[in-house]
C-alpha positions as a printed Julia matrix, in Angstrom:
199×3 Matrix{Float64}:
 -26.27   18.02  -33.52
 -23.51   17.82  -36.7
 -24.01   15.43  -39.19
 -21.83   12.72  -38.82
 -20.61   10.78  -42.0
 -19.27    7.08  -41.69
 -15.68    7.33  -41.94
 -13.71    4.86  -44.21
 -10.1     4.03  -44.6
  -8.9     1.97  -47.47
  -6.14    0.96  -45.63
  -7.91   -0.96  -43.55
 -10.03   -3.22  -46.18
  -6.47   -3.73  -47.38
  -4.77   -5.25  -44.38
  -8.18   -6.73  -42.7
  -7.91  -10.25  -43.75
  -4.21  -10.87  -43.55
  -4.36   -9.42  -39.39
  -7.35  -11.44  -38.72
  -5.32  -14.09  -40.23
  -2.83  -13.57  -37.4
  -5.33  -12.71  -34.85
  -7.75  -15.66  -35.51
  -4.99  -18.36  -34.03
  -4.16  -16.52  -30.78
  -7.99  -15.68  -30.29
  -9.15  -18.8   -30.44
  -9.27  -19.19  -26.1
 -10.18  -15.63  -25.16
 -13.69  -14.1   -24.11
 -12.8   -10.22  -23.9
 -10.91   -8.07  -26.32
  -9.93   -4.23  -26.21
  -8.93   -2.64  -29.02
  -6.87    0.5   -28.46
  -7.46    3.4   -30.99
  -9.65    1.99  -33.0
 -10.31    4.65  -36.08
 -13.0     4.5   -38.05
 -14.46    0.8   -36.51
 -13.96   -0.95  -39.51
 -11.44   -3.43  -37.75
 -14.08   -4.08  -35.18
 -16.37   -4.93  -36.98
 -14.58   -7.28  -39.97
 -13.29   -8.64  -36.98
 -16.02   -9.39  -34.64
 -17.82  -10.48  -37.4
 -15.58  -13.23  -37.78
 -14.62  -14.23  -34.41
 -17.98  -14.25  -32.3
 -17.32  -15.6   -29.39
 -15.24  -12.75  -28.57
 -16.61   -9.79  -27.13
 -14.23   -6.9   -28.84
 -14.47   -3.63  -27.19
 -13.38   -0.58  -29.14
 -11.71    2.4   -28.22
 -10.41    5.81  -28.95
 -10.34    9.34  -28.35
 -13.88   11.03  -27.83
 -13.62   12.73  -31.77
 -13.45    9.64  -32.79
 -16.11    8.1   -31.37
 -19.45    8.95  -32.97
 -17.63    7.36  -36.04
 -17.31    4.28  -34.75
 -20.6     4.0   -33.11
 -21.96    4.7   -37.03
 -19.67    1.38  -38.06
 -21.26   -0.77  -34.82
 -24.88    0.37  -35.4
 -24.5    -0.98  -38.8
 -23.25   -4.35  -38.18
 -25.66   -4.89  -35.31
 -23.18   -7.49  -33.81
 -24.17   -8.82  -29.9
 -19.83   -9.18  -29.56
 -19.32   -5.29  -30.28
 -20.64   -2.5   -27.62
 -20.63    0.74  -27.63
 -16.62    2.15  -27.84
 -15.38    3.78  -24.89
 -13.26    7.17  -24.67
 -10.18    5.87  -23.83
  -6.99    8.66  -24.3
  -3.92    6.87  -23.02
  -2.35    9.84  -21.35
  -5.64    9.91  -18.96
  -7.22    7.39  -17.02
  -7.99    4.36  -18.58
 -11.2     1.94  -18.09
 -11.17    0.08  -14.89
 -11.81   -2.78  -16.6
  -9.74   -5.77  -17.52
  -9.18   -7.88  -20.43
  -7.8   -11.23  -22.13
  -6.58   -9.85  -24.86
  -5.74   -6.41  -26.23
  -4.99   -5.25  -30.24
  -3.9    -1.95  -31.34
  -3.5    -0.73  -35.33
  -1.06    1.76  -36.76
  -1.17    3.57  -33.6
   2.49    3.92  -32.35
   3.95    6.53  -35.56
   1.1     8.56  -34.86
   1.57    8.88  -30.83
   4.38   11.05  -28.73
   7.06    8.77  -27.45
   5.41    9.89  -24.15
   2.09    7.91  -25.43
   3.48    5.06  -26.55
   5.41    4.31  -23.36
   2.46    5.21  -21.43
   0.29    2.99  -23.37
   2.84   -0.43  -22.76
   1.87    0.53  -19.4
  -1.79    0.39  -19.72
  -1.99   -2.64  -21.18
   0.35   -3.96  -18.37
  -2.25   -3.03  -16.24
  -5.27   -3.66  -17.96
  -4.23   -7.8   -19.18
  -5.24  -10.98  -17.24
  -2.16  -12.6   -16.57
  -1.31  -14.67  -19.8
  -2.75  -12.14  -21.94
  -1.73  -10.97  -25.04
  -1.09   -7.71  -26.89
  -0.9    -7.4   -30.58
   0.49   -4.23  -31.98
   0.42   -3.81  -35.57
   2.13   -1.13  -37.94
   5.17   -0.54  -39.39
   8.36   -0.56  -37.6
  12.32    0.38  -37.73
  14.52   -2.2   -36.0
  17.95   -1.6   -34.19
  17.78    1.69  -35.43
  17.55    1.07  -39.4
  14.18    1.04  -41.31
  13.36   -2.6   -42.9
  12.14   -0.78  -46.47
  12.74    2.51  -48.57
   9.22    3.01  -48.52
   8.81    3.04  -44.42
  11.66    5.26  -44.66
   9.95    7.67  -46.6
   7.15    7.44  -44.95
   9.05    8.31  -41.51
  10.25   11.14  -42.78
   6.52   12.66  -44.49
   5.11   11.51  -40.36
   8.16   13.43  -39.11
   7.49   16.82  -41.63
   3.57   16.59  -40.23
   4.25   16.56  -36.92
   8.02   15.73  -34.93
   6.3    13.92  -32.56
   5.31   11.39  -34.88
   7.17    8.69  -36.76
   7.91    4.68  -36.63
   8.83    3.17  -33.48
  11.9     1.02  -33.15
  11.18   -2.52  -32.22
  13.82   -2.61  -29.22
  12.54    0.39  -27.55
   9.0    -1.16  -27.6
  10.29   -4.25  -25.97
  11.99   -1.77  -23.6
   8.47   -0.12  -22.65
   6.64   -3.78  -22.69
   9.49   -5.14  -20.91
   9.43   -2.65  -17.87
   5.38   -3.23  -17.6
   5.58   -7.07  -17.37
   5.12   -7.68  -20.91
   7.41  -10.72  -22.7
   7.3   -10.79  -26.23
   6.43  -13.87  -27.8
   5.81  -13.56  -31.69
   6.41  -11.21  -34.76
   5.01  -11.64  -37.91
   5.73  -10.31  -40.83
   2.84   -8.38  -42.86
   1.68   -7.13  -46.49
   3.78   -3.82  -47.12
   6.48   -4.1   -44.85
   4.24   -3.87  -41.52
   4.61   -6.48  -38.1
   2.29   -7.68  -36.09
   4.56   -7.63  -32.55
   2.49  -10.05  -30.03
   3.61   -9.44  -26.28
   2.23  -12.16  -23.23
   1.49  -10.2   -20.08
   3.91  -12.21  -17.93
C-alpha cells in the first residue's frame, strides 16, 4: 500500500470559522448532514467538532478518500463516519439527509456536474431541507470582484470546463429539482454562501 500523507489546505483554516458561523444557525434542528466533495476533511472535522449533535457525513471522489479518512481517524469524533465515494455523475448513496453542504465545488465541476449535482441533492433532502453551497460566484453574468475575475480566467486556462458559476443559472438547476432559495450571505474574499430549502 502507498503512503498516504494528510492533506492540508490553507484555504480552508481561513474560511472555517466564518462558514460555521453561517452554518451553526441553520444547523441548529437537524440530525444528518452530507457534505458533498469534501477535500481534504478538514471542514468535517472543524465542523463536527463544533456542532455534535449532528452526524456529518463526508464525501468525495474515491482519490480523495484515504485523505479524509487520515483527517477523521485523527479527530476520533462519534458525529463523523467513514466518507463515502460519492462522484455526482454516478449513482449516488441511497440514503437521505436533513441537510446537505458543499465547498468550492461548482468552478471546479463541468456544467454537466453541477446541474447534475442540484439534482442529487433534490433527491437526496427530507422535505424542508437545506443546501448550502459555498464559493465564489458571478451574478447576472458580471463577476462581483477583479480578483474572482482573475481567478475565472486562471480556472478557465487550467481546464475550460472549469470556472465560477453564475448565481441565476444555479437557481435555474435548484429550481427545476424542487429547490427554493432562501438565503445568501456574503463571505470573507468575495465568496457566498447560497442556502436553497428543498421545497
Amino acid at each position: 500500500m502507498p503512503r498516504v500523507d494528510k492533506p492540508y489546505a490553507e484555504s480552508c483554516d481561513q474560511n472555517r470559522e466564518p462558514i460555521l458561523a453561517v452554518l451553526a444557525p441553520l444547523l441548529r434542528e437537524r440530525r444528518r448532514l452530507l457534505e458533498i466533495g469534501s477535500g481534504t476533511g478538514q471542514h468535517a472535522v472543524y465542523c463536527a467538532a463544533a456542532l455534535p449533535h449532528l452526524f456529518w457525513q463526508c464525501s468525495d471522489r474515491a482519490e480523495q478518500l484515504p485523505g479524509i479518512r487520515l483527517w477523521i481517524a485523527e479527530a476520533g469524533l462519534s458525529n463523523l463516519p467513514p466518507p463515502l465515494e460519492l462522484d455526482v455523475l454516478k449513482p449516488w448513496p441511497a440514503e437521505r439527509f436533513e441537510a446537505i453542504f458543499s465547498a468550492n465545488t461548482a468552478h471546479i465541476m463541468g456544467l454537466e456536474a453541477v446541474e447534475a449535482m442540484f439534482a442529487g441533492v433534490g433527491s437526496h433532502l427530507e422535505p424542508g431541507g437545506l443546501f448550502a453551497l459555498y464559493g465564489p460566484f458571478s451574478r447576472d453574468g458580471r463577476h462581483t470582484s477583479p480578483s474572482n475575475a482573475r481567478f475565472d480566467a486562471w480556472l478557465r486556462a487550467q481546464d475550460p470546463v472549469m470556472g465560477l458559476r453564475d448565481q441565476r443559472q444555479l437557481e435555474q438547476f435548484a429550481a427545476a429539482h424542487g429547490l427554493q432559495l432562501v438565503a445568501e450571505h456574503a463571505m470573507p474574499v468575495n465568496n457566498f454562501t447560497l442556502v436553497w430549502e428543498r421545497l
